[in-house]
Amino acid sequence: MSQEFSQYIKIIGKGQKGSRSLTREEAFTAMRMLLAGEVTGDQRGAFLMLLRTREETPEEVIGFVQACHQLIPQDLATLKPDVDIGCYAGKRRQLPWYLLSAALLAKTGKRVFLHGAHEPGSGRLYASHVLPTLGLQAVTSISEAKSQLDSFNASYLDLGVVLPPLNTLIKLREVFALRSCANTLARLLNPTVAPYCVQGVYHMHLDHKHRHVNEAFTAWDSLCFRGDGGDPEVNSERPADLFITRKGETETAVLPAFTEKWAMKDREMDIADMLAFWRGDIQHQYGEQAVHATLVSYLMLTDSLSSEEAAKLAVTLWQNRDKQALPFTQSL
């Protein structure tokens, strides 16, 4: 048992009157110890669930993310992507249409790095399940990801490669039946220190928390919004608040609702529908608005465009896509 770590459990768990939030420095040390395996399983569980009960403060999350950065493999920096997109929620109502938006972004010449995890037994459809069908085969090492980025302008790596200790924390949902702060940290990670970072969140007010955290990391610009199911996908069935942070300052843009008709839940969740839509063989009410609005949000971040300018470019990119090729294609 770590006596040093016990003090952090005490700080956050000493009742409604006796407890307090961790400072940024305390949060950094506590998360570093946890990720380094310097605590017992009991201490780890107590710490994570106490945080889950009252939710983490922005200062705590900043310290946690800084601790994560210390353990990220240095080789990840050699990937040098332009855009980092965390894919951690998994879809259960609609297909992950945002992946087509990411493919179109890659076709503009930007190197797109995707990373994510999957939770066994969740019943959700994760990016890693879909990308091979769209042309981006699974890779399991940093060197393979670099080669894939060079060929496709896109690559996906599992969090188990990016930061294994954090991946272990995410998998603890099977034990606790609750998610922990690990899911939040993974979205905020930007492990390759890409110039642009995209984050989708689910719960109300989490986008505000991410905004404050993003303002502490001035080495890159960030986009955060409440995405469909928590993934980085704009659902234009309702107005979308986009929080765009540049050099520690955040501006908010609102994308208006694209349609007044709400799409029914996709009961089949057939990945083949994404390819058929890409090829123009079928129409899809939800997919059309999701691909367009999500790409608009990405372009507003990466190209510093207004929503109107980004919308025009998004339409052009969609109209000029190669319908006969897979969304992720070689020789860009």
CSV table of N, CA, C and O in Angstrom, one decimal, residues 135-211:
chain,number,residue,atom,x,y,z
A,135,GLY,N,-11.7,1.2,-45.6
A,135,GLY,CA,-10.4,1.3,-46.3
A,135,GLY,C,-9.2,1.5,-45.4
A,135,GLY,O,-8.0,1.5,-45.9
A,136,LEU,N,-9.4,1.7,-44.1
A,136,LEU,CA,-8.2,2.0,-43.2
A,136,LEU,C,-8.0,0.7,-42.4
A,136,LEU,O,-8.7,0.5,-41.4
A,137,GLN,N,-7.1,-0.1,-42.8
A,137,GLN,CA,-6.9,-1.4,-42.0
A,137,GLN,C,-6.3,-1.1,-40.7
A,137,GLN,O,-5.6,-0.2,-40.4
A,138,ALA,N,-6.5,-2.1,-39.8
A,138,ALA,CA,-6.0,-2.0,-38.4
A,138,ALA,C,-4.5,-2.1,-38.4
A,138,ALA,O,-3.9,-2.9,-39.1
A,139,VAL,N,-3.9,-1.2,-37.6
A,139,VAL,CA,-2.4,-1.3,-37.3
A,139,VAL,C,-2.2,-1.3,-35.8
A,139,VAL,O,-3.0,-0.9,-35.1
A,140,THR,N,-1.1,-1.9,-35.4
A,140,THR,CA,-0.9,-2.2,-34.0
A,140,THR,C,0.4,-1.7,-33.5
A,140,THR,O,0.8,-2.0,-32.4
A,141,SER,N,1.1,-0.8,-34.2
A,141,SER,CA,2.3,-0.2,-33.7
A,141,SER,C,2.5,1.2,-34.3
A,141,SER,O,1.8,1.6,-35.2
A,142,ILE,N,3.3,2.0,-33.6
A,142,ILE,CA,3.6,3.3,-34.0
A,142,ILE,C,4.2,3.4,-35.4
A,142,ILE,O,3.9,4.3,-36.2
A,143,SER,N,5.1,2.5,-35.7
A,143,SER,CA,5.8,2.5,-37.0
A,143,SER,C,4.8,2.2,-38.1
A,143,SER,O,4.8,2.8,-39.2
A,144,GLU,N,3.8,1.3,-37.8
A,144,GLU,CA,2.8,1.0,-38.8
A,144,GLU,C,1.9,2.2,-39.0
A,144,GLU,O,1.5,2.5,-40.2
A,145,ALA,N,1.6,2.9,-37.9
A,145,ALA,CA,0.7,4.1,-38.0
A,145,ALA,C,1.4,5.1,-38.9
A,145,ALA,O,0.7,5.8,-39.7
A,146,LYS,N,2.7,5.3,-38.7
A,146,LYS,CA,3.4,6.3,-39.5
A,146,LYS,C,3.4,6.0,-41.0
A,146,LYS,O,3.1,6.9,-41.8
A,147,SER,N,3.6,4.7,-41.3
A,147,SER,CA,3.5,4.3,-42.7
A,147,SER,C,2.1,4.5,-43.3
A,147,SER,O,2.0,5.0,-44.4
A,148,GLN,N,1.1,4.2,-42.5
A,148,GLN,CA,-0.3,4.4,-42.9
A,148,GLN,C,-0.6,5.9,-43.1
A,148,GLN,O,-1.3,6.3,-44.1
A,149,LEU,N,-0.1,6.7,-42.2
A,149,LEU,CA,-0.3,8.2,-42.4
A,149,LEU,C,0.3,8.7,-43.6
A,149,LEU,O,-0.2,9.5,-44.3
A,150,ASP,N,1.5,8.2,-43.9
A,150,ASP,CA,2.2,8.6,-45.1
A,150,ASP,C,1.5,8.2,-46.4
A,150,ASP,O,1.6,8.9,-47.4
A,151,SER,N,0.8,7.1,-46.3
A,151,SER,CA,0.1,6.6,-47.5
A,151,SER,C,-1.3,7.1,-47.7
A,151,SER,O,-1.8,7.4,-48.8
A,152,PHE,N,-2.0,7.2,-46.5
A,152,PHE,CA,-3.5,7.5,-46.6
A,152,PHE,C,-3.8,8.9,-46.0
A,152,PHE,O,-5.0,9.3,-46.0
A,153,ASN,N,-2.8,9.6,-45.4
A,153,ASN,CA,-3.1,10.8,-44.6
A,153,ASN,C,-4.0,10.5,-43.4
A,153,ASN,O,-4.7,11.4,-42.9
A,154,ALA,N,-4.1,9.3,-43.0
A,154,ALA,CA,-5.0,8.9,-41.9
A,154,ALA,C,-4.5,7.6,-41.2
A,154,ALA,O,-3.9,6.8,-41.9
A,155,SER,N,-4.7,7.5,-39.9
A,155,SER,CA,-4.4,6.3,-39.2
A,155,SER,C,-5.1,6.2,-37.9
A,155,SER,O,-5.5,7.3,-37.4
A,156,TYR,N,-5.4,5.0,-37.5
A,156,TYR,CA,-6.0,4.8,-36.2
A,156,TYR,C,-5.2,3.9,-35.3
A,156,TYR,O,-4.7,2.9,-35.8
A,157,LEU,N,-5.0,4.3,-34.0
A,157,LEU,CA,-4.3,3.4,-33.1
A,157,LEU,C,-5.1,3.3,-31.8
A,157,LEU,O,-5.8,4.2,-31.4
A,158,ASP,N,-5.2,2.1,-31.3
A,158,ASP,CA,-5.9,1.8,-30.1
A,158,ASP,C,-5.2,2.4,-28.9
A,158,ASP,O,-3.9,2.5,-28.9
A,159,LEU,N,-5.9,2.8,-27.9
A,159,LEU,CA,-5.3,3.4,-26.7
A,159,LEU,C,-4.4,2.4,-26.0
A,159,LEU,O,-3.5,2.8,-25.3
A,160,GLY,N,-4.6,1.2,-26.3
A,160,GLY,CA,-3.7,0.1,-25.7
A,160,GLY,C,-2.3,0.3,-26.2
A,160,GLY,O,-1.3,-0.2,-25.6
A,161,VAL,N,-2.1,0.9,-27.4
A,161,VAL,CA,-0.8,1.2,-27.9
A,161,VAL,C,-0.3,2.6,-27.5
A,161,VAL,O,0.8,2.8,-27.2
A,162,VAL,N,-1.3,3.6,-27.5
A,162,VAL,CA,-1.0,5.0,-27.3
A,162,VAL,C,-0.6,5.2,-25.8
A,162,VAL,O,0.4,5.8,-25.5
A,163,LEU,N,-1.4,4.6,-24.9
A,163,LEU,CA,-1.1,4.8,-23.4
A,163,LEU,C,-1.7,3.6,-22.7
A,163,LEU,O,-2.9,3.7,-22.2
A,164,PRO,N,-1.1,2.4,-22.6
A,164,PRO,CA,-1.7,1.2,-22.1
A,164,PRO,C,-2.2,1.4,-20.6
A,164,PRO,O,-3.3,0.9,-20.4
A,165,PRO,N,-1.6,2.1,-19.7
A,165,PRO,CA,-2.2,2.2,-18.4
A,165,PRO,C,-3.5,3.0,-18.4
A,165,PRO,O,-4.4,2.6,-17.6
A,166,LEU,N,-3.7,3.9,-19.3
A,166,LEU,CA,-5.0,4.6,-19.3
A,166,LEU,C,-6.0,3.7,-20.0
A,166,LEU,O,-7.2,3.7,-19.5
A,167,ASN,N,-5.6,2.9,-20.9
A,167,ASN,CA,-6.5,1.9,-21.5
A,167,ASN,C,-7.0,0.9,-20.4
A,167,ASN,O,-8.2,0.5,-20.4
A,168,THR,N,-6.1,0.5,-19.5
A,168,THR,CA,-6.5,-0.3,-18.4
A,168,THR,C,-7.6,0.3,-17.6
A,168,THR,O,-8.5,-0.4,-17.1
A,169,LEU,N,-7.5,1.6,-17.3
A,169,LEU,CA,-8.5,2.3,-16.5
A,169,LEU,C,-9.8,2.3,-17.2
A,169,LEU,O,-10.9,2.1,-16.6
A,170,ILE,N,-9.8,2.5,-18.5
A,170,ILE,CA,-11.1,2.5,-19.2
A,170,ILE,C,-11.8,1.1,-19.2
A,170,ILE,O,-13.0,1.0,-19.0
A,171,LYS,N,-11.0,0.1,-19.2
A,171,LYS,CA,-11.5,-1.3,-19.2
A,171,LYS,C,-12.1,-1.6,-17.8
A,171,LYS,O,-12.8,-2.6,-17.7
A,172,LEU,N,-11.8,-0.8,-16.8
A,172,LEU,CA,-12.3,-1.1,-15.5
A,172,LEU,C,-13.8,-0.9,-15.4
A,172,LEU,O,-14.4,-1.2,-14.4
A,173,ARG,N,-14.4,-0.4,-16.4
A,173,ARG,CA,-15.9,-0.2,-16.4
A,173,ARG,C,-16.6,-1.6,-16.2
A,173,ARG,O,-17.6,-1.7,-15.6
A,174,GLU,N,-15.9,-2.6,-16.7
A,174,GLU,CA,-16.5,-4.0,-16.5
A,174,GLU,C,-16.5,-4.3,-15.0
A,174,GLU,O,-17.4,-5.1,-14.6
A,175,VAL,N,-15.6,-3.8,-14.2
A,175,VAL,CA,-15.6,-4.1,-12.8
A,175,VAL,C,-16.5,-3.1,-12.0
A,175,VAL,O,-17.3,-3.6,-11.1
A,176,PHE,N,-16.5,-1.8,-12.3
A,176,PHE,CA,-17.3,-0.9,-11.6
A,176,PHE,C,-18.7,-0.7,-12.1
A,176,PHE,O,-19.5,-0.1,-11.4
A,177,ALA,N,-18.9,-1.1,-13.4
A,177,ALA,CA,-20.2,-0.8,-14.0
A,177,ALA,C,-20.4,0.7,-14.2
A,177,ALA,O,-21.5,1.2,-14.4
A,178,LEU,N,-19.4,1.5,-14.1
A,178,LEU,CA,-19.4,2.9,-14.3
A,178,LEU,C,-18.1,3.4,-15.0
A,178,LEU,O,-17.1,2.8,-14.8
A,179,ARG,N,-18.2,4.4,-15.8
A,179,ARG,CA,-17.1,5.0,-16.4
A,179,ARG,C,-16.3,5.8,-15.4
A,179,ARG,O,-16.9,6.3,-14.5
A,180,SER,N,-15.0,6.0,-15.7
A,180,SER,CA,-14.2,6.8,-14.8
A,180,SER,C,-13.7,8.0,-15.6
A,180,SER,O,-14.0,8.2,-16.7
A,181,CYS,N,-12.9,8.8,-14.9
A,181,CYS,CA,-12.3,10.0,-15.6
A,181,CYS,C,-11.4,9.6,-16.7
A,181,CYS,O,-11.0,10.5,-17.5
A,182,ALA,N,-11.0,8.3,-16.9
A,182,ALA,CA,-10.2,7.9,-17.9
A,182,ALA,C,-10.7,8.2,-19.3
A,182,ALA,O,-10.0,8.6,-20.2
A,183,ASN,N,-12.1,8.1,-19.4
A,183,ASN,CA,-12.7,8.4,-20.7
A,183,ASN,C,-12.5,9.9,-21.1
A,183,ASN,O,-12.3,10.3,-22.2
A,184,THR,N,-12.6,10.8,-20.1
A,184,THR,CA,-12.4,12.2,-20.3
A,184,THR,C,-11.0,12.5,-20.7
A,184,THR,O,-10.7,13.2,-21.6
A,185,LEU,N,-10.0,11.9,-20.0
A,185,LEU,CA,-8.6,12.1,-20.2
A,185,LEU,C,-8.2,11.7,-21.6
A,185,LEU,O,-7.4,12.3,-22.3
A,186,ALA,N,-8.7,10.5,-22.1
A,186,ALA,CA,-8.4,10.0,-23.4
A,186,ALA,C,-8.8,11.0,-24.5
A,186,ALA,O,-8.0,11.2,-25.4
A,187,ARG,N,-10.0,11.6,-24.3
A,187,ARG,CA,-10.4,12.6,-25.3
A,187,ARG,C,-9.5,13.8,-25.4
A,187,ARG,O,-9.3,14.4,-26.4
A,188,LEU,N,-9.0,14.2,-24.2
A,188,LEU,CA,-8.2,15.4,-24.1
A,188,LEU,C,-6.8,15.2,-24.4
A,188,LEU,O,-6.0,16.2,-24.4
A,189,LEU,N,-6.4,14.0,-24.6
A,189,LEU,CA,-5.0,13.6,-24.6
A,189,LEU,C,-4.1,14.2,-25.7
A,189,LEU,O,-3.0,14.7,-25.4
A,190,ASN,N,-4.6,14.2,-26.9
A,190,ASN,CA,-3.8,14.7,-28.0
A,190,ASN,C,-2.4,14.1,-27.9
A,190,ASN,O,-1.4,14.9,-27.8
A,191,PRO,N,-2.2,12.8,-28.0
A,191,PRO,CA,-0.9,12.2,-27.7
A,191,PRO,C,0.2,12.5,-28.6
A,191,PRO,O,1.4,12.4,-28.2
A,192,THR,N,-0.1,12.9,-29.8
A,192,THR,CA,0.9,13.2,-30.8
A,192,THR,C,1.2,14.7,-30.8
A,192,THR,O,2.1,15.2,-31.6
A,193,VAL,N,0.6,15.5,-30.0
A,193,VAL,CA,0.7,17.0,-29.9
A,193,VAL,C,0.4,17.6,-31.3
A,193,VAL,O,1.2,18.4,-31.8
A,194,ALA,N,-0.6,17.1,-31.9
A,194,ALA,CA,-1.0,17.6,-33.2
A,194,ALA,C,-1.5,19.1,-33.1
A,194,ALA,O,-1.9,19.5,-32.0
A,195,PRO,N,-1.3,19.9,-34.1
A,195,PRO,CA,-1.7,21.3,-34.0
A,195,PRO,C,-3.2,21.5,-33.7
A,195,PRO,O,-3.6,22.6,-33.2
A,196,TYR,N,-4.0,20.5,-34.1
A,196,TYR,CA,-5.5,20.7,-33.9
A,196,TYR,C,-6.0,19.4,-33.3
A,196,TYR,O,-5.6,18.3,-33.6
A,197,CYS,N,-6.9,19.6,-32.3
A,197,CYS,CA,-7.4,18.5,-31.5
A,197,CYS,C,-9.0,18.6,-31.5
A,197,CYS,O,-9.5,19.6,-31.1
A,198,VAL,N,-9.7,17.5,-31.8
A,198,VAL,CA,-11.1,17.5,-31.9
A,198,VAL,C,-11.6,16.5,-30.8
A,198,VAL,O,-11.2,15.4,-30.6
A,199,GLN,N,-12.6,17.0,-30.0
A,199,GLN,CA,-13.2,16.3,-28.9
A,199,GLN,C,-14.7,16.3,-28.9
A,199,GLN,O,-15.3,17.4,-29.0
A,200,GLY,N,-15.3,15.1,-28.9
A,200,GLY,CA,-16.8,15.0,-28.7
A,200,GLY,C,-17.1,14.6,-27.3
A,200,GLY,O,-16.4,13.7,-26.8
A,201,VAL,N,-18.1,15.2,-26.7
A,201,VAL,CA,-18.5,14.8,-25.4
A,201,VAL,C,-20.0,14.5,-25.4
A,201,VAL,O,-20.7,14.9,-26.4
A,202,TYR,N,-20.5,13.9,-24.4
A,202,TYR,CA,-22.0,13.5,-24.3
A,202,TYR,C,-22.8,14.4,-23.4
A,202,TYR,O,-23.7,15.0,-23.7
A,203,HIS,N,-22.4,14.4,-22.1
A,203,HIS,CA,-23.2,15.0,-21.1
A,203,HIS,C,-23.2,16.5,-21.1
A,203,HIS,O,-22.2,17.1,-21.5
A,204,MET,N,-24.3,17.1,-20.7
A,204,MET,CA,-24.4,18.5,-20.7
A,204,MET,C,-23.4,19.1,-19.7
A,204,MET,O,-23.1,18.5,-18.7
A,205,HIS,N,-22.8,20.2,-20.1
A,205,HIS,CA,-21.8,21.0,-19.4
A,205,HIS,C,-20.4,20.4,-19.5
A,205,HIS,O,-19.4,21.0,-19.1
A,206,LEU,N,-20.2,19.2,-20.0
A,206,LEU,CA,-18.9,18.6,-20.2
A,206,LEU,C,-18.1,19.4,-21.2
A,206,LEU,O,-16.9,19.5,-21.1
A,207,ASP,N,-18.8,20.0,-22.2
A,207,ASP,CA,-18.1,20.8,-23.2
A,207,ASP,C,-17.5,22.0,-22.6
A,207,ASP,O,-16.5,22.5,-22.9
A,208,HIS,N,-18.2,22.6,-21.6
A,208,HIS,CA,-17.7,23.7,-20.8
A,208,HIS,C,-16.5,23.4,-20.0
A,208,HIS,O,-15.5,24.1,-20.0
A,209,LYS,N,-16.5,22.2,-19.4
A,209,LYS,CA,-15.3,21.8,-18.7
A,209,LYS,C,-14.1,21.5,-19.6
A,209,LYS,O,-13.0,22.0,-19.3
A,210,HIS,N,-14.4,20.9,-20.7
A,210,HIS,CA,-13.3,20.7,-21.7
A,210,HIS,C,-12.7,22.0,-22.2
A,210,HIS,O,-11.5,22.1,-22.4
A,211,ARG,N,-13.6,23.0,-22.4
A,211,ARG,CA,-13.2,24.3,-22.8
A,211,ARG,C,-12.1,24.9,-21.8
A,211,ARG,O,-11.1,25.3,-22.3
